[in-house]
Short mmCIF file of N, CA and C in Angstrom, two decimals:
data_model
loop_
_atom_site.label_atom_id
_atom_site.label_comp_id
_atom_site.label_asym_id
_atom_site.label_seq_id
_atom_site.Cartn_x
_atom_site.Cartn_y
_atom_site.Cartn_z
N MET A 1 -1.83 -37.12 4.59
CA MET A 1 -1.44 -35.73 4.10
C MET A 1 -2.25 -35.41 2.83
N SER A 2 -2.74 -34.27 2.74
CA SER A 2 -3.50 -33.72 1.63
C SER A 2 -2.68 -33.50 0.46
N GLY A 3 -3.25 -33.51 -0.70
CA GLY A 3 -2.62 -33.26 -1.98
C GLY A 3 -2.12 -31.76 -2.02
N LEU A 4 -2.77 -30.79 -1.30
CA LEU A 4 -2.35 -29.51 -1.29
C LEU A 4 -1.04 -29.33 -0.41
N VAL A 5 -0.85 -30.08 0.64
CA VAL A 5 0.31 -30.04 1.49
C VAL A 5 1.49 -30.60 0.57
N GLN A 6 1.24 -31.70 -0.19
CA GLN A 6 2.33 -32.19 -1.12
C GLN A 6 2.71 -31.12 -2.13
N GLU A 7 1.68 -30.43 -2.71
CA GLU A 7 2.10 -29.41 -3.72
C GLU A 7 2.89 -28.30 -3.08
N VAL A 8 2.50 -27.87 -1.90
CA VAL A 8 3.28 -26.76 -1.30
C VAL A 8 4.68 -27.25 -0.99
N GLU A 9 4.86 -28.43 -0.38
CA GLU A 9 6.15 -28.96 -0.10
C GLU A 9 7.02 -29.16 -1.39
N SER A 10 6.43 -29.65 -2.43
CA SER A 10 7.14 -29.74 -3.69
C SER A 10 7.54 -28.46 -4.23
N ALA A 11 6.67 -27.42 -4.26
CA ALA A 11 7.09 -26.14 -4.71
C ALA A 11 8.19 -25.58 -3.88
N ASN A 12 8.16 -25.75 -2.57
CA ASN A 12 9.20 -25.25 -1.67
C ASN A 12 10.50 -25.89 -1.96
N ALA A 13 10.49 -27.18 -2.13
CA ALA A 13 11.80 -27.93 -2.46
C ALA A 13 12.39 -27.37 -3.83
N GLN A 14 11.63 -27.06 -4.81
CA GLN A 14 12.11 -26.45 -6.03
C GLN A 14 12.63 -25.08 -5.79
N TYR A 15 11.81 -24.19 -5.01
CA TYR A 15 12.28 -22.89 -4.67
C TYR A 15 13.58 -22.83 -3.93
N SER A 16 13.76 -23.63 -2.96
CA SER A 16 14.90 -23.65 -2.07
C SER A 16 16.18 -24.13 -2.84
N LYS A 17 16.06 -25.03 -3.86
CA LYS A 17 17.09 -25.50 -4.69
C LYS A 17 17.88 -24.27 -5.27
N ASP A 18 17.16 -23.31 -5.75
CA ASP A 18 17.82 -22.16 -6.33
C ASP A 18 17.84 -20.86 -5.43
N PHE A 19 17.77 -21.02 -4.20
CA PHE A 19 17.76 -19.94 -3.24
C PHE A 19 18.90 -19.09 -3.29
N GLY A 20 20.10 -19.64 -3.48
CA GLY A 20 21.36 -18.93 -3.66
C GLY A 20 21.64 -17.80 -2.64
N GLU A 21 21.86 -16.63 -3.18
CA GLU A 21 22.22 -15.51 -2.36
C GLU A 21 21.14 -14.83 -1.62
N LYS A 22 19.90 -15.32 -1.77
CA LYS A 22 18.79 -14.75 -0.94
C LYS A 22 19.06 -14.93 0.54
N GLY A 23 19.73 -15.89 0.88
CA GLY A 23 20.03 -16.17 2.30
C GLY A 23 20.91 -15.11 2.86
N ASN A 24 21.45 -14.26 2.14
CA ASN A 24 22.21 -13.16 2.60
C ASN A 24 21.52 -11.80 2.63
N LEU A 25 20.25 -11.73 2.30
CA LEU A 25 19.50 -10.50 2.33
C LEU A 25 19.54 -9.91 3.74
N ALA A 26 19.57 -8.60 3.85
CA ALA A 26 19.67 -7.90 5.05
C ALA A 26 18.28 -7.96 5.78
N LEU A 27 18.28 -7.88 6.98
CA LEU A 27 17.02 -7.84 7.72
C LEU A 27 16.17 -6.64 7.48
N PRO A 28 16.71 -5.44 7.40
CA PRO A 28 15.89 -4.28 7.09
C PRO A 28 15.56 -4.31 5.59
N PRO A 29 14.34 -3.87 5.16
CA PRO A 29 13.94 -3.86 3.81
C PRO A 29 14.77 -2.89 2.93
N ALA A 30 15.30 -3.34 1.96
CA ALA A 30 16.30 -2.52 1.15
C ALA A 30 15.79 -1.26 0.65
N ARG A 31 14.49 -1.21 0.21
CA ARG A 31 13.90 0.05 -0.27
C ARG A 31 13.25 0.88 0.75
N ARG A 32 13.26 0.48 2.02
CA ARG A 32 12.92 1.22 3.10
C ARG A 32 11.43 1.69 3.16
N PHE A 33 10.55 0.83 2.80
CA PHE A 33 9.06 1.17 2.90
C PHE A 33 8.30 0.03 3.18
N ALA A 34 7.02 0.30 3.55
CA ALA A 34 6.11 -0.86 4.13
C ALA A 34 4.79 -0.61 3.38
N ILE A 35 4.19 -1.74 3.16
CA ILE A 35 2.74 -1.78 2.60
C ILE A 35 1.87 -2.41 3.49
N LEU A 36 0.71 -1.80 3.81
CA LEU A 36 -0.37 -2.44 4.50
C LEU A 36 -1.43 -2.71 3.45
N THR A 37 -1.91 -3.99 3.18
CA THR A 37 -2.76 -4.29 2.12
C THR A 37 -3.57 -5.53 2.60
N CYS A 38 -4.49 -5.83 1.72
CA CYS A 38 -5.50 -6.90 2.03
C CYS A 38 -4.85 -8.29 1.74
N MET A 39 -5.43 -9.30 2.48
CA MET A 39 -5.00 -10.62 2.15
C MET A 39 -5.56 -11.32 0.96
N ASP A 40 -6.50 -10.65 0.26
CA ASP A 40 -7.05 -11.14 -0.92
C ASP A 40 -6.11 -11.80 -1.86
N ALA A 41 -6.34 -13.01 -2.27
CA ALA A 41 -5.46 -13.78 -3.14
C ALA A 41 -5.22 -13.21 -4.49
N ARG A 42 -6.16 -12.25 -4.98
CA ARG A 42 -5.96 -11.68 -6.21
C ARG A 42 -4.90 -10.57 -6.18
N LEU A 43 -4.43 -10.12 -5.02
CA LEU A 43 -3.40 -9.01 -4.97
C LEU A 43 -2.08 -9.59 -4.76
N ASP A 44 -1.21 -9.27 -5.51
CA ASP A 44 0.26 -9.75 -5.38
C ASP A 44 1.20 -8.39 -5.38
N PRO A 45 1.30 -7.91 -4.05
CA PRO A 45 2.08 -6.73 -3.84
C PRO A 45 3.42 -6.79 -4.55
N ALA A 46 4.10 -7.87 -4.67
CA ALA A 46 5.42 -7.91 -5.29
C ALA A 46 5.25 -7.52 -6.74
N LYS A 47 4.13 -7.81 -7.46
CA LYS A 47 3.88 -7.51 -8.76
C LYS A 47 3.44 -6.05 -8.95
N TYR A 48 2.29 -5.72 -8.20
CA TYR A 48 1.81 -4.44 -8.41
C TYR A 48 2.60 -3.28 -7.94
N ALA A 49 3.65 -3.54 -6.99
CA ALA A 49 4.46 -2.59 -6.46
C ALA A 49 5.99 -2.75 -6.95
N GLY A 50 6.20 -3.67 -7.78
CA GLY A 50 7.49 -3.95 -8.35
C GLY A 50 8.63 -4.41 -7.25
N LEU A 51 8.17 -5.34 -6.43
CA LEU A 51 9.08 -5.67 -5.36
C LEU A 51 9.80 -6.97 -5.75
N SER A 52 11.04 -7.04 -5.18
CA SER A 52 11.78 -8.32 -5.11
C SER A 52 11.88 -8.78 -3.63
N GLU A 53 12.33 -9.94 -3.34
CA GLU A 53 12.50 -10.36 -1.97
C GLU A 53 13.44 -9.39 -1.33
N GLY A 54 13.23 -9.02 -0.11
CA GLY A 54 14.10 -8.15 0.64
C GLY A 54 13.86 -6.66 0.41
N ASP A 55 12.84 -6.25 -0.49
CA ASP A 55 12.70 -4.85 -0.78
C ASP A 55 11.93 -4.10 0.28
N ALA A 56 10.72 -4.67 0.79
CA ALA A 56 9.85 -3.96 1.56
C ALA A 56 9.07 -4.85 2.51
N HIS A 57 8.53 -4.28 3.57
CA HIS A 57 7.64 -5.08 4.45
C HIS A 57 6.24 -5.01 3.80
N VAL A 58 5.64 -6.19 3.77
CA VAL A 58 4.22 -6.24 3.38
C VAL A 58 3.49 -6.85 4.57
N ILE A 59 2.48 -6.06 5.08
CA ILE A 59 1.61 -6.39 6.17
C ILE A 59 0.30 -6.68 5.53
N ARG A 60 -0.32 -7.87 5.77
CA ARG A 60 -1.52 -8.23 5.11
C ARG A 60 -2.59 -8.76 6.20
N ASN A 61 -3.88 -8.24 6.10
CA ASN A 61 -4.89 -8.78 6.90
C ASN A 61 -6.26 -8.56 6.01
N ALA A 62 -7.28 -9.08 6.59
CA ALA A 62 -8.56 -9.03 5.85
C ALA A 62 -8.92 -7.46 5.72
N GLY A 63 -9.06 -7.05 4.54
CA GLY A 63 -9.37 -5.62 4.25
C GLY A 63 -8.14 -4.70 4.19
N GLY A 64 -6.97 -5.16 4.55
CA GLY A 64 -5.87 -4.21 4.70
C GLY A 64 -6.04 -3.15 5.74
N ARG A 65 -6.67 -3.49 6.78
CA ARG A 65 -7.14 -2.46 7.69
C ARG A 65 -6.00 -2.16 8.64
N ALA A 66 -6.09 -0.85 9.21
CA ALA A 66 -5.13 -0.37 10.18
C ALA A 66 -5.52 -0.78 11.52
N SER A 67 -5.53 -2.01 11.81
CA SER A 67 -5.93 -2.59 13.12
C SER A 67 -4.85 -2.29 14.09
N ASP A 68 -4.98 -2.55 15.35
CA ASP A 68 -3.97 -2.35 16.33
C ASP A 68 -2.76 -3.15 15.98
N ASP A 69 -2.92 -4.42 15.56
CA ASP A 69 -1.83 -5.25 15.18
C ASP A 69 -1.15 -4.75 13.95
N ALA A 70 -1.81 -4.31 12.91
CA ALA A 70 -1.11 -3.72 11.79
C ALA A 70 -0.37 -2.48 12.01
N ILE A 71 -0.77 -1.64 12.93
CA ILE A 71 -0.08 -0.41 13.39
C ILE A 71 1.22 -0.88 14.17
N ARG A 72 1.00 -1.89 15.00
CA ARG A 72 2.10 -2.43 15.82
C ARG A 72 3.26 -2.83 14.80
N SER A 73 2.88 -3.52 13.74
CA SER A 73 3.87 -3.95 12.73
C SER A 73 4.54 -2.83 12.07
N LEU A 74 3.73 -1.74 11.61
CA LEU A 74 4.26 -0.56 11.03
C LEU A 74 5.33 0.10 11.91
N VAL A 75 4.90 0.29 13.25
CA VAL A 75 5.84 0.88 14.15
C VAL A 75 7.10 0.12 14.28
N ILE A 76 7.02 -1.18 14.40
CA ILE A 76 8.26 -2.03 14.49
C ILE A 76 9.07 -1.84 13.17
N SER A 77 8.41 -1.83 12.00
CA SER A 77 9.07 -1.57 10.68
C SER A 77 9.82 -0.33 10.67
N TYR A 78 9.30 0.68 11.24
CA TYR A 78 10.07 2.06 11.30
C TYR A 78 10.98 2.03 12.35
N LYS A 79 10.62 1.66 13.63
CA LYS A 79 11.49 1.94 14.79
C LYS A 79 12.64 1.08 14.72
N LEU A 80 12.55 -0.09 14.44
CA LEU A 80 13.62 -1.19 14.51
C LEU A 80 14.32 -1.48 13.12
N LEU A 81 13.53 -1.20 12.13
CA LEU A 81 14.05 -1.70 10.78
C LEU A 81 14.14 -0.61 9.64
N GLY A 82 13.93 0.59 10.07
CA GLY A 82 14.24 1.80 9.33
C GLY A 82 13.37 2.06 8.07
N THR A 83 12.11 1.66 8.01
CA THR A 83 11.25 2.07 6.93
C THR A 83 10.98 3.55 7.06
N LYS A 84 10.83 4.27 5.94
CA LYS A 84 10.65 5.73 5.93
C LYS A 84 9.42 6.25 5.27
N GLU A 85 8.62 5.23 4.57
CA GLU A 85 7.50 5.53 3.93
C GLU A 85 6.48 4.38 4.11
N TRP A 86 5.22 4.70 4.14
CA TRP A 86 4.21 3.72 4.34
C TRP A 86 3.07 3.77 3.25
N PHE A 87 2.64 2.78 2.78
CA PHE A 87 1.50 2.74 1.82
C PHE A 87 0.27 1.91 2.29
N VAL A 88 -0.87 2.54 2.40
CA VAL A 88 -2.10 1.76 2.68
C VAL A 88 -2.79 1.46 1.28
N ILE A 89 -2.89 0.18 0.97
CA ILE A 89 -3.56 -0.18 -0.30
C ILE A 89 -4.68 -1.07 -0.12
N HIS A 90 -5.94 -0.62 -0.36
CA HIS A 90 -7.12 -1.38 -0.28
C HIS A 90 -7.37 -1.71 -1.72
N HIS A 91 -8.53 -2.40 -1.96
CA HIS A 91 -8.85 -2.80 -3.36
C HIS A 91 -10.33 -2.84 -3.74
N THR A 92 -10.62 -2.80 -5.00
CA THR A 92 -12.00 -2.88 -5.39
C THR A 92 -12.50 -4.31 -5.25
N ASN A 93 -13.81 -4.45 -5.18
CA ASN A 93 -14.45 -5.73 -4.97
C ASN A 93 -13.92 -6.52 -3.81
N CYS A 94 -13.77 -5.85 -2.69
CA CYS A 94 -13.26 -6.47 -1.36
C CYS A 94 -14.36 -7.21 -0.71
N GLY A 95 -13.97 -8.35 -0.23
CA GLY A 95 -15.05 -9.15 0.49
C GLY A 95 -15.46 -8.48 1.77
N MET A 96 -14.63 -7.63 2.33
CA MET A 96 -14.96 -6.97 3.60
C MET A 96 -16.15 -6.05 3.45
N ALA A 97 -16.47 -5.61 2.23
CA ALA A 97 -17.66 -4.71 1.94
C ALA A 97 -18.91 -5.66 1.78
N LEU A 98 -18.86 -6.91 1.86
CA LEU A 98 -19.97 -7.78 1.61
C LEU A 98 -20.71 -8.20 2.79
N PHE A 99 -20.20 -7.70 4.12
CA PHE A 99 -20.92 -7.98 5.22
C PHE A 99 -20.59 -6.94 6.21
N THR A 100 -21.40 -7.02 7.34
CA THR A 100 -21.27 -5.98 8.44
C THR A 100 -20.78 -6.78 9.69
N ASP A 101 -20.39 -6.01 10.59
CA ASP A 101 -20.05 -6.70 11.90
C ASP A 101 -21.26 -7.45 12.51
N VAL A 102 -22.52 -6.99 12.30
CA VAL A 102 -23.63 -7.66 12.86
C VAL A 102 -23.80 -9.04 12.14
N ILE A 103 -23.65 -8.99 10.73
CA ILE A 103 -23.80 -10.13 10.03
C ILE A 103 -22.79 -11.31 10.48
N ILE A 104 -21.51 -10.94 10.54
CA ILE A 104 -20.56 -11.96 10.87
C ILE A 104 -20.73 -12.45 12.36
N ARG A 105 -21.16 -11.51 13.18
CA ARG A 105 -21.44 -11.95 14.61
C ARG A 105 -22.59 -12.93 14.63
N ASN A 106 -23.73 -12.63 14.00
CA ASN A 106 -24.71 -13.56 13.93
C ASN A 106 -24.43 -14.89 13.27
N LEU A 107 -23.57 -14.94 12.11
CA LEU A 107 -23.15 -16.20 11.55
C LEU A 107 -22.29 -17.05 12.60
N LEU A 108 -21.34 -16.38 13.21
CA LEU A 108 -20.48 -17.12 14.13
C LEU A 108 -21.18 -17.47 15.36
N SER A 109 -22.26 -16.79 15.84
CA SER A 109 -22.98 -17.34 16.98
C SER A 109 -23.77 -18.53 16.75
N ASN A 110 -24.09 -18.80 15.46
CA ASN A 110 -24.83 -19.98 15.10
C ASN A 110 -23.99 -21.17 14.76
N SER A 111 -22.81 -20.95 14.17
CA SER A 111 -21.96 -22.00 13.66
C SER A 111 -20.65 -21.45 13.35
N LEU A 112 -19.66 -22.31 13.51
CA LEU A 112 -18.18 -21.98 13.21
C LEU A 112 -17.85 -22.53 11.85
N GLU A 113 -18.75 -23.14 11.14
CA GLU A 113 -18.53 -23.61 9.74
C GLU A 113 -18.65 -22.50 8.73
N THR A 114 -18.15 -22.83 7.55
CA THR A 114 -18.19 -21.79 6.43
C THR A 114 -19.66 -21.53 6.05
N ALA A 115 -19.85 -20.21 5.85
CA ALA A 115 -21.17 -19.79 5.47
C ALA A 115 -21.17 -19.59 4.01
N GLN A 116 -22.27 -19.43 3.33
CA GLN A 116 -22.54 -19.27 1.87
C GLN A 116 -23.10 -17.86 1.53
N LEU A 117 -22.61 -17.27 0.49
CA LEU A 117 -23.18 -16.04 0.11
C LEU A 117 -24.27 -16.43 -1.09
N THR A 118 -25.43 -16.08 -0.77
CA THR A 118 -26.52 -16.24 -1.82
C THR A 118 -27.05 -14.93 -2.33
N ASP A 119 -27.97 -15.01 -3.27
CA ASP A 119 -28.61 -13.85 -3.73
C ASP A 119 -29.35 -13.09 -2.67
N ALA A 120 -29.71 -13.84 -1.67
CA ALA A 120 -30.41 -13.20 -0.44
C ALA A 120 -29.49 -12.67 0.61
N GLY A 121 -28.22 -12.88 0.42
CA GLY A 121 -27.25 -12.51 1.41
C GLY A 121 -26.48 -13.74 2.10
N TRP A 122 -25.91 -13.56 3.16
CA TRP A 122 -25.14 -14.66 3.77
C TRP A 122 -25.99 -15.60 4.45
N LYS A 123 -25.72 -16.88 4.30
CA LYS A 123 -26.64 -18.01 4.87
C LYS A 123 -25.67 -18.89 5.59
N ASP A 124 -26.03 -19.15 6.79
CA ASP A 124 -25.27 -20.15 7.64
C ASP A 124 -25.88 -21.52 7.27
N VAL A 125 -25.03 -22.38 6.82
CA VAL A 125 -25.36 -23.69 6.34
C VAL A 125 -24.74 -24.70 7.32
N GLY A 126 -24.00 -24.27 8.28
CA GLY A 126 -23.33 -25.13 9.29
C GLY A 126 -24.27 -25.58 10.43
N LYS A 127 -23.91 -26.47 11.13
CA LYS A 127 -24.49 -26.92 12.33
C LYS A 127 -23.72 -26.28 13.54
N GLY A 128 -24.53 -25.99 14.61
CA GLY A 128 -23.86 -25.44 15.72
C GLY A 128 -22.97 -26.38 16.42
N PRO A 129 -22.31 -26.07 17.49
CA PRO A 129 -22.54 -24.73 18.16
C PRO A 129 -21.64 -23.61 17.55
N GLY A 130 -22.06 -22.47 17.73
CA GLY A 130 -21.36 -21.29 17.34
C GLY A 130 -20.66 -20.84 18.64
N SER A 131 -20.24 -19.48 18.58
CA SER A 131 -19.56 -18.87 19.70
C SER A 131 -20.04 -17.48 19.83
N LYS A 132 -20.24 -17.09 21.04
CA LYS A 132 -20.49 -15.70 21.36
C LYS A 132 -19.36 -14.77 21.40
N GLU A 133 -18.12 -15.38 21.30
CA GLU A 133 -16.91 -14.57 21.33
C GLU A 133 -16.92 -13.58 20.12
N ALA A 134 -17.51 -13.92 19.12
CA ALA A 134 -17.57 -12.92 17.91
C ALA A 134 -18.10 -11.57 18.31
N GLU A 135 -18.81 -11.44 19.36
CA GLU A 135 -19.41 -10.17 19.73
C GLU A 135 -18.37 -9.32 20.28
N PHE A 136 -17.18 -9.73 20.59
CA PHE A 136 -16.11 -9.04 21.27
C PHE A 136 -15.03 -8.64 20.31
N VAL A 137 -15.24 -9.04 18.98
CA VAL A 137 -14.29 -8.57 17.98
C VAL A 137 -14.81 -7.42 17.09
N ASP A 138 -13.90 -6.42 16.80
CA ASP A 138 -14.16 -5.47 15.95
C ASP A 138 -13.77 -5.99 14.50
N TRP A 139 -14.64 -6.28 13.65
CA TRP A 139 -14.46 -6.89 12.43
C TRP A 139 -13.92 -5.96 11.35
N LEU A 140 -14.00 -4.68 11.57
CA LEU A 140 -13.40 -3.60 10.76
C LEU A 140 -13.89 -3.73 9.36
N THR A 141 -15.27 -4.01 9.32
CA THR A 141 -15.91 -4.06 7.94
C THR A 141 -16.13 -2.63 7.44
N PHE A 142 -16.38 -2.49 6.13
CA PHE A 142 -16.59 -1.13 5.56
C PHE A 142 -17.51 -1.31 4.34
N PRO A 143 -18.19 -0.08 4.02
CA PRO A 143 -19.12 -0.21 2.82
C PRO A 143 -18.34 0.24 1.48
N ASP A 144 -17.18 0.88 1.68
CA ASP A 144 -16.58 1.58 0.51
C ASP A 144 -15.11 1.58 0.73
N GLU A 145 -14.26 1.08 -0.29
CA GLU A 145 -12.87 0.91 -0.18
C GLU A 145 -12.14 2.35 -0.18
N PHE A 146 -12.66 3.36 -0.86
CA PHE A 146 -12.07 4.65 -0.81
C PHE A 146 -12.15 5.25 0.58
N SER A 147 -13.28 5.23 1.23
CA SER A 147 -13.48 5.86 2.53
C SER A 147 -12.68 5.02 3.57
N SER A 148 -12.49 3.62 3.30
CA SER A 148 -11.72 2.97 4.35
C SER A 148 -10.27 3.32 4.28
N VAL A 149 -9.74 3.56 3.05
CA VAL A 149 -8.37 4.07 3.01
C VAL A 149 -8.19 5.30 3.64
N ILE A 150 -9.09 6.25 3.53
CA ILE A 150 -9.00 7.47 4.24
C ILE A 150 -9.09 7.33 5.70
N ASP A 151 -10.03 6.49 6.22
CA ASP A 151 -10.13 6.20 7.60
C ASP A 151 -8.82 5.58 8.17
N ASP A 152 -8.22 4.64 7.40
CA ASP A 152 -7.03 3.94 7.86
C ASP A 152 -5.84 4.89 7.90
N VAL A 153 -5.66 5.65 6.88
CA VAL A 153 -4.54 6.61 6.81
C VAL A 153 -4.62 7.54 8.00
N LYS A 154 -5.86 8.12 8.31
CA LYS A 154 -6.14 8.97 9.38
C LYS A 154 -5.72 8.22 10.72
N ARG A 155 -6.19 7.06 10.94
CA ARG A 155 -5.93 6.28 12.13
C ARG A 155 -4.49 6.14 12.37
N ILE A 156 -3.74 5.78 11.29
CA ILE A 156 -2.30 5.64 11.47
C ILE A 156 -1.66 6.94 11.82
N ARG A 157 -1.99 7.98 10.97
CA ARG A 157 -1.35 9.35 11.20
C ARG A 157 -1.61 9.85 12.55
N ASN A 158 -2.82 9.59 13.24
CA ASN A 158 -3.09 10.07 14.52
C ASN A 158 -2.72 9.10 15.62
N HIS A 159 -2.02 8.10 15.37
CA HIS A 159 -1.66 7.18 16.41
C HIS A 159 -0.43 7.70 17.17
N PRO A 160 -0.48 7.60 18.50
CA PRO A 160 0.59 8.28 19.24
C PRO A 160 2.02 7.58 19.10
N LEU A 161 2.03 6.44 18.49
CA LEU A 161 3.34 5.84 18.36
C LEU A 161 3.96 6.01 16.90
N VAL A 162 3.23 6.79 16.07
CA VAL A 162 3.55 7.06 14.75
C VAL A 162 4.22 8.35 14.61
N PRO A 163 5.53 8.50 14.22
CA PRO A 163 6.17 9.80 14.01
C PRO A 163 5.48 10.52 12.99
N GLN A 164 5.46 11.91 13.11
CA GLN A 164 4.83 12.75 12.09
C GLN A 164 5.69 12.91 10.83
N ASP A 165 6.89 12.44 10.86
CA ASP A 165 7.73 12.63 9.70
C ASP A 165 7.75 11.47 8.67
N ILE A 166 6.85 10.46 8.88
CA ILE A 166 6.72 9.41 7.89
C ILE A 166 5.55 9.70 7.01
N PRO A 167 5.80 9.85 5.68
CA PRO A 167 4.67 9.96 4.74
C PRO A 167 3.81 8.70 4.69
N ILE A 168 2.62 8.92 4.65
CA ILE A 168 1.65 7.74 4.35
C ILE A 168 0.89 7.90 3.24
N TYR A 169 0.93 7.06 2.21
CA TYR A 169 0.18 7.15 0.96
C TYR A 169 -1.02 6.18 0.91
N GLY A 170 -2.10 6.67 0.43
CA GLY A 170 -3.34 5.79 0.26
C GLY A 170 -3.68 5.51 -1.17
N TYR A 171 -3.99 4.21 -1.41
CA TYR A 171 -4.40 3.84 -2.79
C TYR A 171 -5.39 2.72 -2.66
N VAL A 172 -6.13 2.67 -3.82
CA VAL A 172 -7.00 1.59 -4.08
C VAL A 172 -6.54 0.85 -5.36
N TYR A 173 -6.37 -0.47 -5.13
CA TYR A 173 -5.85 -1.36 -6.23
C TYR A 173 -7.17 -1.89 -6.99
N ASP A 174 -7.17 -1.64 -8.28
CA ASP A 174 -8.42 -2.09 -9.17
C ASP A 174 -8.18 -3.43 -9.57
N VAL A 175 -8.91 -4.42 -9.05
CA VAL A 175 -8.75 -5.84 -9.35
C VAL A 175 -9.05 -6.17 -10.83
N LYS A 176 -9.68 -5.38 -11.53
CA LYS A 176 -10.07 -5.56 -13.01
C LYS A 176 -8.98 -5.10 -13.93
N THR A 177 -8.11 -4.05 -13.42
CA THR A 177 -7.12 -3.47 -14.30
C THR A 177 -5.69 -3.72 -13.82
N GLY A 178 -5.49 -3.86 -12.51
CA GLY A 178 -4.20 -3.94 -11.98
C GLY A 178 -3.62 -2.69 -11.62
N LYS A 179 -4.43 -1.53 -11.74
CA LYS A 179 -3.84 -0.20 -11.50
C LYS A 179 -4.07 0.16 -10.07
N LEU A 180 -3.13 1.02 -9.59
CA LEU A 180 -3.31 1.67 -8.33
C LEU A 180 -3.92 2.92 -8.50
N ILE A 181 -4.99 3.33 -7.86
CA ILE A 181 -5.71 4.57 -7.94
C ILE A 181 -5.36 5.39 -6.64
N PRO A 182 -4.76 6.61 -6.86
CA PRO A 182 -4.49 7.42 -5.65
C PRO A 182 -5.74 7.90 -4.98
N VAL A 183 -5.79 7.77 -3.71
CA VAL A 183 -6.88 8.45 -2.91
C VAL A 183 -6.34 9.74 -2.39
N LYS A 184 -6.70 10.84 -3.15
CA LYS A 184 -6.14 12.08 -2.79
C LYS A 184 -6.28 12.54 -1.46
N GLU A 185 -7.43 12.39 -0.76
CA GLU A 185 -7.76 12.87 0.61
C GLU A 185 -6.87 12.06 1.55
N ALA A 186 -6.67 10.79 1.30
CA ALA A 186 -5.80 10.01 2.16
C ALA A 186 -4.39 10.43 2.04
N ILE A 187 -3.90 10.73 0.90
CA ILE A 187 -2.65 11.20 0.66
C ILE A 187 -2.33 12.56 1.32
N GLU A 188 -3.36 13.39 1.24
CA GLU A 188 -3.26 14.73 1.91
C GLU A 188 -3.11 14.48 3.39
N ILE A 189 -3.88 13.66 3.98
CA ILE A 189 -3.87 13.34 5.44
C ILE A 189 -2.58 12.78 5.79
N GLY A 190 -1.96 11.94 4.99
CA GLY A 190 -0.71 11.28 5.27
C GLY A 190 0.55 12.12 5.06
N LYS A 191 0.44 13.31 4.48
CA LYS A 191 1.56 14.15 4.19
C LYS A 191 2.31 14.43 5.55
N VAL A 192 3.63 14.67 5.33
CA VAL A 192 4.46 15.03 6.49
C VAL A 192 4.23 16.57 6.77
N ALA A 193 3.94 16.86 8.08
CA ALA A 193 3.66 18.25 8.41
C ALA A 193 4.97 19.05 8.14
N ALA A 194 4.63 20.21 7.59
CA ALA A 194 5.76 21.19 7.21
C ALA A 194 6.39 21.84 8.43
#
């Protein structure tokens, strides 16, 4: 067993000792909203959005993108668990802007091992074999976090399973300051129709 596994198990043992009334939290989120955000380890939605356990649904993936699976989760959040507002929050200095679909497809076709980012770009340092399956994945890369928020709010708003009475807000989290920056065009797109 790795040292990391032991650290996680030890931290969980400490956490569960003082779990107390958290075992009685209701299934629906108490504050009735959901956040779609990036998996980046520098982002802590509980802190930047003032959440406690049981307050909101937080859906995370690479880039915080409105993938089919993320929209599926948002629809379940609304339809079965009563969320009434959604936030799409991307962030500055996102790794998803450091490569394109073509780059990751080429890297994965050569090797499944971890690549390195060098001054000259991504370099595959692994040994094969790779996999051609990467060609069939939409990696949802983007060059700019503000336009990606707009694209994702638009994609959610226009999805046939998303009710038009749910407001969708778009923000970019600044990893240098901790501030949420409103993306006005995304917020406009996400408004509830009058």
